[in-house]
């Protein structure tokens, strides 16, 4: 017994020594770090999705690629897993490691430079920037890239896993604009990776970059910002049969020869009475303002008359600001938080949703959704169809696997008041909405899922997120991160 006490004392003492050594090593870099027990730790380790409460070993704030390299070496020497945090908006807190354990978080907020060369039509965007920062800096030079609408989302993960927005049918995904990736690999090597100098790694980085290194900046091609934007909304409160007919009509409409200047989605929410849903056609039009009505008319003619209409016309950046909720300021305005669960479904272009599936889906939302206490919405985002720049890219050109999808659907439910805890009924509600479609579709229906709407409860995530590319990504992982330093729940493993 006396010997066991001594061993226990030695074990505890060695733990303290290791912890002190770890802190001392990071302190030697003079880059800023916060640890459990520090006054700043709670805010530094807070997840955007309050369904998660994680306790990383430390959060560090490097400001140069060399400092990132030094951090990786220290983390490796202390047997820590390492993740990068760009904006921190991962739905499952992957920017904090996605789970508790020996996780070192590398916060990229000091990487905030954006350099724009309007003559060459290029930009270098460091990964501490958020989408509002990117849109603002590019617009000052008359340039733009495709990206999502939330100003606070970080460019690091957004571009790494896809990057979809209303300009994507014109310009592709955010990752399609990348011409070079500047990153630090697991062994601390600082690299600039392009198609010319390392085609295979460049392929993998455009679709799964956080599994292979910490990206410090992306070099991208930019586009001339459109002269006009019209942000539109047409809204109805519909019974579930009429809502189903509307989705079917939209599914047919988007497969006609519509212009790539149209970005659109259907948003569904709780209706005013049991048996109804709130149905909104929204999006952005980047052609002449006078042409929007004629573009949408074939669909609108199939919908009930007298919708509630909102049309906001202006410049491109005014449209981006409107879509972001009225502001692109990510510096003086604090980011919001939520408590939620989300799933996604990417419908195949060559196997559209059946009438049976659509009717089961809208009935579920109109009845079960009406009685649910969750704050929920469903988005059916126009992704493919004719003239889409996304689907024009070969499936194997990048690690992003979903080039033959028509819609990306997001199923999102927040807890009442958006505060923790998240109720079990919220999981079953979201699962039921997805199942209403998949269980009424053909067996082996080849749908996918969008990893930027990442789901921690998705059993077959390897195939749904990465499609047929997962094994090829595993081979890259074995080569560039053989010890799985960059580890998070939906990351590539050997």
Coordinates of C-alpha atoms in Angstrom, one line a residue:
X1 CA 0.0 0.0 0.0
X2 CA 2.8 2.4 0.9
X3 CA 4.4 1.7 -2.5
X4 CA 1.2 2.5 -4.3
X5 CA 1.0 5.8 -2.5
X6 CA 4.5 6.7 -3.7
X7 CA 3.6 5.7 -7.3
X8 CA 0.5 7.8 -7.2
X9 CA 2.4 10.8 -5.9
X10 CA 5.0 10.4 -8.6
X11 CA 2.3 10.1 -11.2
X12 CA 0.6 13.3 -10.1
X13 CA 3.9 15.1 -9.8
X14 CA 4.9 14.1 -13.3
X15 CA 1.6 15.4 -14.7
X16 CA 2.2 18.8 -13.1
X17 CA 5.7 18.8 -14.4
X18 CA 4.5 18.0 -18.0
X19 CA 1.8 20.6 -17.8
X20 CA 4.3 23.2 -16.6
X21 CA 6.7 22.2 -19.3
X22 CA 4.0 22.5 -21.9
X23 CA 3.0 26.0 -20.7
X24 CA 6.6 27.0 -20.5
X25 CA 7.3 25.8 -24.1
X26 CA 4.4 27.9 -25.4
X27 CA 5.3 30.9 -23.2
X28 CA 8.8 30.8 -24.9
X29 CA 7.2 31.6 -28.2
X30 CA 5.6 34.8 -26.8
X31 CA 2.5 34.4 -29.1
X32 CA -0.3 34.5 -26.6
X33 CA -2.0 31.4 -25.2
X34 CA -4.8 30.6 -22.7
X35 CA -5.1 27.5 -20.5
X36 CA -7.7 26.0 -18.3
X37 CA -8.0 28.2 -15.2
X38 CA -7.1 31.4 -17.0
X39 CA -9.6 34.3 -16.9
X40 CA -9.8 34.3 -20.7
X41 CA -10.2 30.5 -21.1
X42 CA -14.0 30.3 -20.9
X43 CA -14.5 32.8 -23.7
X44 CA -11.6 31.5 -25.8
X45 CA -12.9 27.9 -25.7
X46 CA -16.6 28.7 -26.2
X47 CA -18.2 27.0 -29.1
X48 CA -20.5 28.7 -31.5
X49 CA -23.0 25.9 -31.1
X50 CA -23.7 25.8 -27.4
X51 CA -24.7 22.1 -27.7
X52 CA -20.9 21.6 -27.2
X53 CA -18.9 22.4 -24.1
X54 CA -15.3 21.5 -24.8
X55 CA -12.1 21.9 -22.8
X56 CA -9.0 22.0 -25.0
X57 CA -5.6 21.8 -23.4
X58 CA -4.9 25.3 -24.7
X59 CA -5.8 27.9 -27.3
X60 CA -2.8 29.6 -28.9
X61 CA -2.6 32.7 -31.2
X62 CA 0.3 32.5 -33.6
X63 CA 0.7 35.3 -36.1
X64 CA 3.2 33.9 -38.7
X65 CA 3.7 30.6 -40.5
X66 CA 6.9 30.0 -38.5
X67 CA 5.0 30.5 -35.2
X68 CA 2.4 27.9 -36.4
X69 CA 5.3 25.6 -37.2
X70 CA 6.8 26.0 -33.8
X71 CA 3.4 25.4 -32.2
X72 CA 3.0 22.2 -34.1
X73 CA 6.4 20.9 -32.9
X74 CA 5.5 21.7 -29.3
X75 CA 2.1 20.1 -29.5
X76 CA 3.6 17.0 -31.1
X77 CA 6.3 16.7 -28.4
X78 CA 3.5 16.7 -25.8
X79 CA 1.4 14.1 -27.6
X80 CA -1.4 16.6 -28.3
X81 CA -3.9 16.5 -31.2
X82 CA -4.1 19.8 -33.0
X83 CA -6.9 21.7 -34.8
X84 CA -7.0 25.1 -36.5
X85 CA -9.9 27.6 -35.8
X86 CA -10.6 30.2 -38.4
X87 CA -14.0 31.7 -37.6
X88 CA -15.1 29.0 -35.1
X89 CA -18.5 28.4 -36.8
X90 CA -18.2 24.7 -37.2
X91 CA -21.6 23.2 -36.5
X92 CA -20.0 20.5 -34.3
X93 CA -17.2 22.6 -32.9
X94 CA -14.5 21.0 -35.0
X95 CA -12.5 24.2 -34.5
X96 CA -12.2 23.2 -30.9
X97 CA -11.4 19.6 -31.7
X98 CA -15.0 18.4 -31.8
X99 CA -14.5 16.4 -28.6
X100 CA -12.8 16.6 -25.2
X101 CA -9.3 15.3 -24.8
X102 CA -5.7 16.5 -25.3
X103 CA -6.5 19.0 -28.0
X104 CA -4.4 22.1 -28.8
X105 CA -6.4 24.8 -30.7
X106 CA -4.5 27.0 -33.1
X107 CA -6.6 30.2 -33.4
X108 CA -5.9 31.9 -36.7
X109 CA -7.4 35.3 -35.9
X110 CA -4.1 37.1 -36.2
X111 CA -3.9 36.0 -39.8
X112 CA -6.1 38.9 -41.0
X113 CA -4.4 40.3 -44.1
X114 CA -6.1 40.4 -47.5
X115 CA -4.0 41.5 -50.5
X116 CA -5.9 42.2 -53.7
X117 CA -4.4 42.7 -57.1
X118 CA -7.2 44.0 -59.2
X119 CA -5.0 44.2 -62.3
X120 CA -4.2 40.5 -62.2
X121 CA -7.6 39.6 -60.8
X122 CA -6.1 37.7 -57.8
X123 CA -6.0 38.0 -54.0
X124 CA -4.2 36.4 -51.1
X125 CA -6.6 35.9 -48.2
X126 CA -5.2 34.9 -44.8
X127 CA -7.4 32.4 -42.9
X128 CA -8.2 34.5 -39.9
X129 CA -10.6 36.5 -42.0
X130 CA -14.3 36.1 -42.0
X131 CA -16.6 36.3 -45.0
X132 CA -17.7 39.8 -44.2
X133 CA -14.0 40.9 -44.2
X134 CA -13.3 39.1 -47.5
X135 CA -16.4 40.6 -49.3
X136 CA -15.6 44.1 -48.0
X137 CA -11.9 44.1 -49.0
X138 CA -12.5 42.6 -52.4
X139 CA -15.4 45.0 -53.2
X140 CA -13.2 48.0 -52.5
X141 CA -11.2 46.9 -55.5
X142 CA -14.3 46.0 -57.6
X143 CA -13.7 42.3 -57.1
X144 CA -15.6 39.3 -55.6
X145 CA -15.4 35.6 -55.1
X146 CA -18.3 33.1 -54.4
X147 CA -19.0 32.5 -50.8
X148 CA -21.8 32.1 -48.3
X149 CA -24.0 34.8 -46.7
X150 CA -23.1 34.8 -43.0
X151 CA -20.5 37.5 -42.4
X152 CA -19.0 35.8 -39.3
X153 CA -18.1 32.5 -41.0
X154 CA -14.3 32.0 -41.3
X155 CA -12.8 31.7 -44.7
X156 CA -10.5 28.9 -43.6
X157 CA -13.0 26.1 -43.2
X158 CA -15.5 27.6 -45.6
X159 CA -13.1 27.4 -48.5
X160 CA -11.5 24.1 -47.3
X161 CA -14.8 22.1 -47.6
X162 CA -16.6 23.8 -50.4
X163 CA -18.0 27.3 -50.0
X164 CA -21.5 27.7 -51.5
X165 CA -23.4 31.0 -52.1
X166 CA -25.8 32.7 -54.5
X167 CA -22.9 33.5 -56.9
X168 CA -21.8 29.9 -57.1
X169 CA -23.9 29.1 -60.2
X170 CA -21.9 31.8 -61.9
X171 CA -18.4 31.3 -60.4
X172 CA -18.4 27.9 -58.7
X173 CA -17.5 27.1 -55.0
X174 CA -15.1 29.1 -53.0
X175 CA -12.5 26.3 -53.3
X176 CA -12.8 26.4 -57.1
X177 CA -11.1 29.9 -57.0
X178 CA -8.1 28.6 -55.1
X179 CA -4.8 28.7 -57.1
X180 CA -2.4 28.1 -54.3
X181 CA -2.6 27.0 -50.6
X182 CA 0.0 28.3 -48.1
X183 CA 0.1 25.9 -45.1
X184 CA 2.1 24.2 -42.4
X185 CA 2.2 20.4 -42.6
X186 CA 2.2 18.1 -39.6
X187 CA 6.0 17.9 -39.5
X188 CA 6.2 21.7 -39.2
X189 CA 7.2 22.2 -42.9
X190 CA 5.9 25.4 -44.4
X191 CA 4.7 24.9 -47.9
X192 CA 3.1 26.7 -50.8
X193 CA 1.1 24.0 -52.7
X194 CA -0.2 24.4 -56.3
X195 CA -1.4 22.3 -59.1
X196 CA 2.1 22.6 -60.7
X197 CA 4.3 21.7 -57.7
X198 CA 2.2 19.0 -55.9
X199 CA -1.0 18.1 -57.8
X200 CA -2.1 15.3 -55.5
X201 CA -1.9 17.3 -52.3
X202 CA -3.4 20.4 -54.0
X203 CA -6.3 18.1 -55.0
X204 CA -6.8 17.0 -51.4
X205 CA -6.6 20.4 -49.9
X206 CA -9.5 21.6 -52.0
X207 CA -12.1 19.6 -50.1
X208 CA -10.4 18.4 -46.9
X209 CA -7.5 20.8 -46.0
X210 CA -7.8 20.7 -42.2
X211 CA -6.9 17.0 -42.3
X212 CA -3.5 17.7 -43.8
X213 CA -2.2 20.9 -42.4
X214 CA -2.9 24.3 -41.0
X215 CA -3.7 26.7 -43.9
X216 CA -2.4 30.2 -43.3
X217 CA -3.6 31.7 -46.6
X218 CA -5.3 31.0 -49.8
X219 CA -4.3 32.5 -53.1
X220 CA -7.4 32.9 -55.3
X221 CA -8.6 34.1 -58.6
X222 CA -11.3 36.8 -58.3
X223 CA -14.1 38.0 -60.4
X224 CA -15.3 41.4 -61.5
X225 CA -18.1 42.3 -59.1
X226 CA -21.5 42.4 -60.9
X227 CA -22.9 45.9 -61.6
X228 CA -26.2 45.0 -60.1
X229 CA -27.8 42.8 -57.5
X230 CA -31.4 42.2 -56.7
X231 CA -32.2 40.4 -53.4
X232 CA -35.6 38.9 -53.7
X233 CA -38.2 37.1 -51.5
X234 CA -41.6 35.8 -52.5
X235 CA -43.5 34.3 -49.6
X236 CA -46.7 32.3 -49.0
X237 CA -48.3 30.4 -46.2
X238 CA -49.3 27.2 -47.8
X239 CA -51.1 23.9 -47.0
X240 CA -48.7 21.0 -47.3
X241 CA -50.2 19.8 -50.7
X242 CA -49.7 23.2 -52.3
X243 CA -46.2 23.5 -50.7
X244 CA -45.3 20.1 -52.2
X245 CA -46.5 21.3 -55.6
X246 CA -44.3 24.3 -55.2
X247 CA -41.2 22.3 -54.5
X248 CA -42.0 20.0 -57.5
X249 CA -42.5 23.1 -59.7
X250 CA -39.2 24.5 -58.5
X251 CA -37.4 21.2 -59.1
X252 CA -38.6 21.3 -62.7
X253 CA -38.0 25.0 -63.2
X254 CA -34.3 24.9 -62.1
X255 CA -33.6 22.2 -64.7
X256 CA -34.7 24.5 -67.5
X257 CA -32.3 26.9 -69.3
X258 CA -32.1 29.5 -66.5
X259 CA -29.3 32.0 -66.4
X260 CA -26.3 31.3 -64.1
X261 CA -26.9 34.9 -62.8
X262 CA -29.8 33.5 -60.7
X263 CA -29.0 32.2 -57.2
X264 CA -32.1 30.9 -55.4
X265 CA -33.4 28.7 -52.6
X266 CA -36.6 27.7 -51.0
X267 CA -36.9 28.2 -47.3
X268 CA -39.5 26.4 -45.3
X269 CA -40.6 27.3 -41.8
X270 CA -43.5 26.8 -39.4
X271 CA -46.8 27.7 -40.9
X272 CA -49.5 29.9 -39.2
X273 CA -51.8 27.0 -38.6
X274 CA -51.6 23.2 -38.2
X275 CA -51.2 21.6 -41.7
X276 CA -49.4 24.6 -43.3
X277 CA -45.8 25.7 -43.9
X278 CA -44.3 29.1 -44.5
X279 CA -42.8 28.9 -48.0
X280 CA -40.3 31.5 -49.3
X281 CA -38.5 31.7 -52.7
X282 CA -35.5 33.8 -52.0
X283 CA -32.1 34.6 -53.5
X284 CA -30.1 37.0 -55.6
X285 CA -30.2 38.0 -59.2
X286 CA -27.1 39.5 -60.7
X287 CA -28.4 40.5 -64.2
X288 CA -30.3 43.6 -65.2
X289 CA -32.9 44.5 -62.5
X290 CA -35.6 44.7 -65.2
X291 CA -35.0 41.0 -66.2
X292 CA -35.7 39.3 -62.9
X293 CA -39.4 39.1 -63.3
X294 CA -39.2 37.4 -66.7
X295 CA -36.7 34.9 -65.3
X296 CA -38.8 33.9 -62.4
X297 CA -42.2 34.1 -64.1
X298 CA -42.3 30.4 -65.3
X299 CA -42.1 29.3 -61.7
X300 CA -44.3 32.1 -60.2
X301 CA -47.1 31.2 -62.6
X302 CA -47.3 27.8 -60.9
X303 CA -47.7 29.3 -57.4
X304 CA -50.7 30.9 -55.7
X305 CA -51.2 34.6 -56.6
X306 CA -50.5 37.5 -54.3
X307 CA -47.3 36.5 -52.4
X308 CA -45.6 38.8 -50.1
X309 CA -42.8 40.3 -52.1
X310 CA -39.5 42.0 -51.1
X311 CA -37.1 43.3 -53.7
X312 CA -33.9 45.1 -52.7
X313 CA -32.0 46.5 -55.6
X314 CA -28.5 48.0 -55.4
X315 CA -24.8 47.3 -56.0
X316 CA -23.2 43.9 -55.6
X317 CA -21.8 44.8 -52.1
X318 CA -25.1 46.2 -51.0
X319 CA -26.7 42.9 -51.9
X320 CA -24.0 41.0 -49.9
X321 CA -24.7 43.2 -47.0
X322 CA -28.5 42.7 -47.3
X323 CA -28.0 38.9 -47.4
X324 CA -25.8 39.1 -44.3
X325 CA -28.6 40.8 -42.3
X326 CA -27.6 44.4 -42.8
X327 CA -23.9 44.5 -41.8
X328 CA -20.6 43.0 -42.8
X329 CA -18.8 44.4 -39.7
X330 CA -17.1 41.5 -37.9
X331 CA -14.9 43.6 -35.7
X332 CA -17.0 46.0 -33.6
X333 CA -20.1 43.8 -33.5
X334 CA -20.0 40.6 -31.4
X335 CA -20.7 37.2 -33.0
X336 CA -23.9 35.5 -32.0
X337 CA -24.2 31.9 -30.6
X338 CA -26.9 29.3 -31.0
X339 CA -27.9 25.9 -29.6
X340 CA -28.8 23.7 -32.6
X341 CA -28.7 20.5 -34.6
X342 CA -28.4 20.4 -38.3
X343 CA -28.3 17.8 -41.1
X344 CA -27.9 18.1 -44.9
X345 CA -28.9 16.3 -48.0
X346 CA -27.6 16.8 -51.5
X347 CA -30.1 15.5 -54.1
X348 CA -28.7 13.8 -57.2
X349 CA -29.1 15.6 -60.5
X350 CA -30.0 12.4 -62.4
X351 CA -32.4 11.2 -59.7
X352 CA -34.7 14.0 -58.5
X353 CA -36.8 13.9 -55.4
X354 CA -40.0 11.9 -56.1
X355 CA -43.5 13.4 -55.8
X356 CA -44.1 10.8 -53.0
X357 CA -41.0 11.9 -51.1
X358 CA -41.8 15.6 -51.5
X359 CA -45.4 15.2 -50.3
X360 CA -44.3 13.1 -47.3
X361 CA -41.8 15.8 -46.5
X362 CA -44.1 18.8 -46.6
X363 CA -46.8 16.9 -44.6
X364 CA -44.3 16.1 -41.9
X365 CA -43.2 19.8 -41.7
X366 CA -46.8 21.0 -41.7
X367 CA -48.0 18.7 -39.0
X368 CA -45.0 17.5 -36.9
X369 CA -43.2 20.8 -37.5
X370 CA -46.1 22.8 -36.4
X371 CA -46.3 21.1 -33.1
X372 CA -42.6 21.1 -32.5
X373 CA -41.3 23.5 -29.9
X374 CA -38.0 23.9 -31.9
X375 CA -37.1 27.0 -33.8
X376 CA -36.5 25.5 -37.2
X377 CA -36.0 26.1 -40.9
X378 CA -35.3 24.0 -44.0
X379 CA -33.4 25.4 -47.0
X380 CA -33.5 23.9 -50.5
X381 CA -30.5 25.6 -52.2
X382 CA -30.2 25.6 -55.9
X383 CA -26.8 24.1 -56.6
X384 CA -26.8 22.5 -60.0
X385 CA -29.0 22.5 -63.0
X386 CA -28.1 23.9 -66.4
X387 CA -25.5 26.6 -66.6
X388 CA -24.2 25.9 -63.1
X389 CA -20.4 26.5 -62.7
X390 CA -20.4 24.0 -59.8
X391 CA -21.5 21.0 -61.9
X392 CA -19.3 22.1 -64.8
X393 CA -16.2 21.0 -62.8
X394 CA -15.2 17.4 -63.2
X395 CA -16.0 15.2 -60.1
X396 CA -12.4 14.2 -59.7
X397 CA -10.8 17.6 -60.3
X398 CA -10.9 18.4 -56.5
X399 CA -11.5 16.3 -53.4
X400 CA -14.9 17.9 -53.1
X401 CA -17.0 15.0 -54.4
X402 CA -20.5 16.4 -55.2
X403 CA -20.4 17.9 -58.7
X404 CA -23.7 16.2 -59.9
X405 CA -26.2 17.4 -57.3
X406 CA -29.2 19.5 -58.0
X407 CA -30.0 20.8 -54.5
X408 CA -28.2 21.2 -51.2
X409 CA -30.8 20.9 -48.4
X410 CA -30.1 22.2 -44.9
X411 CA -32.3 21.0 -42.0
X412 CA -31.7 23.2 -39.0
X413 CA -33.4 23.3 -35.6
X414 CA -32.5 25.5 -32.6
X415 CA -33.6 24.9 -29.0
X416 CA -36.3 27.2 -27.6
X417 CA -34.8 30.6 -27.1
X418 CA -31.6 29.3 -28.7
X419 CA -30.2 28.4 -25.3
X420 CA -28.9 25.1 -23.9
X421 CA -29.8 22.4 -23.3
X422 CA -30.7 21.0 -26.7
X423 CA -33.7 18.7 -26.2
X424 CA -33.8 15.1 -27.5
X425 CA -37.0 15.9 -29.3
X426 CA -34.9 18.3 -31.5
X427 CA -32.8 15.4 -32.8
X428 CA -35.8 13.3 -33.6
X429 CA -37.5 16.2 -35.4
X430 CA -34.6 16.9 -37.7
X431 CA -34.0 13.2 -38.3
X432 CA -37.7 12.8 -39.1
X433 CA -37.6 15.6 -41.7
X434 CA -34.7 13.9 -43.5
X435 CA -36.2 10.4 -43.2
X436 CA -39.4 11.7 -44.8
X437 CA -37.5 12.2 -48.0
X438 CA -35.0 9.3 -47.9
X439 CA -37.5 6.6 -46.8
X440 CA -39.8 7.6 -49.6
X441 CA -37.0 7.5 -52.2
X442 CA -35.6 4.5 -54.2
X443 CA -33.4 2.0 -52.3
X444 CA -29.7 3.1 -52.7
X445 CA -30.8 6.6 -53.7
X446 CA -27.3 8.2 -54.3
X447 CA -27.7 11.3 -52.2
X448 CA -24.8 13.1 -50.5
X449 CA -24.3 15.4 -47.6
X450 CA -22.5 18.8 -47.4
X451 CA -19.7 18.9 -44.8
X452 CA -20.0 22.6 -44.2
X453 CA -23.4 21.7 -42.6
X454 CA -21.6 19.0 -40.7
X455 CA -23.5 16.5 -38.6
X456 CA -21.9 14.7 -35.6
X457 CA -24.6 11.9 -35.6
X458 CA -24.2 10.9 -39.3
X459 CA -23.2 7.3 -39.3
X460 CA -21.9 6.9 -42.9
X461 CA -20.3 10.4 -43.1
X462 CA -17.2 9.1 -45.0
X463 CA -19.3 8.2 -48.0
X464 CA -21.9 11.0 -47.7
X465 CA -19.4 13.8 -47.3
X466 CA -16.5 12.5 -49.4
X467 CA -18.2 10.1 -51.9
X468 CA -15.8 8.0 -53.8
X469 CA -12.8 10.2 -52.8
X470 CA -12.4 8.9 -49.2
X471 CA -9.8 6.2 -49.9
X472 CA -7.7 8.5 -52.0
X473 CA -7.8 11.0 -49.2
X474 CA -6.7 8.3 -46.8
X475 CA -3.6 7.7 -48.9
X476 CA -2.8 11.4 -48.7
X477 CA -3.3 11.3 -44.9
X478 CA -0.9 8.4 -44.5
X479 CA 1.7 10.3 -46.4
X480 CA 1.4 13.8 -44.9
X481 CA 0.0 13.2 -41.5
X482 CA 0.9 9.6 -40.6
X483 CA 0.4 10.0 -36.9
X484 CA -3.0 11.7 -37.2
X485 CA -1.9 15.0 -35.6
X486 CA -4.8 16.8 -37.2
X487 CA -7.7 14.9 -35.6
X488 CA -11.3 15.8 -35.4
X489 CA -14.6 13.8 -35.7
X490 CA -15.2 14.1 -39.4
X491 CA -11.5 14.4 -40.5
X492 CA -9.7 11.9 -42.7
X493 CA -8.1 9.0 -40.9
X494 CA -5.6 6.5 -42.3

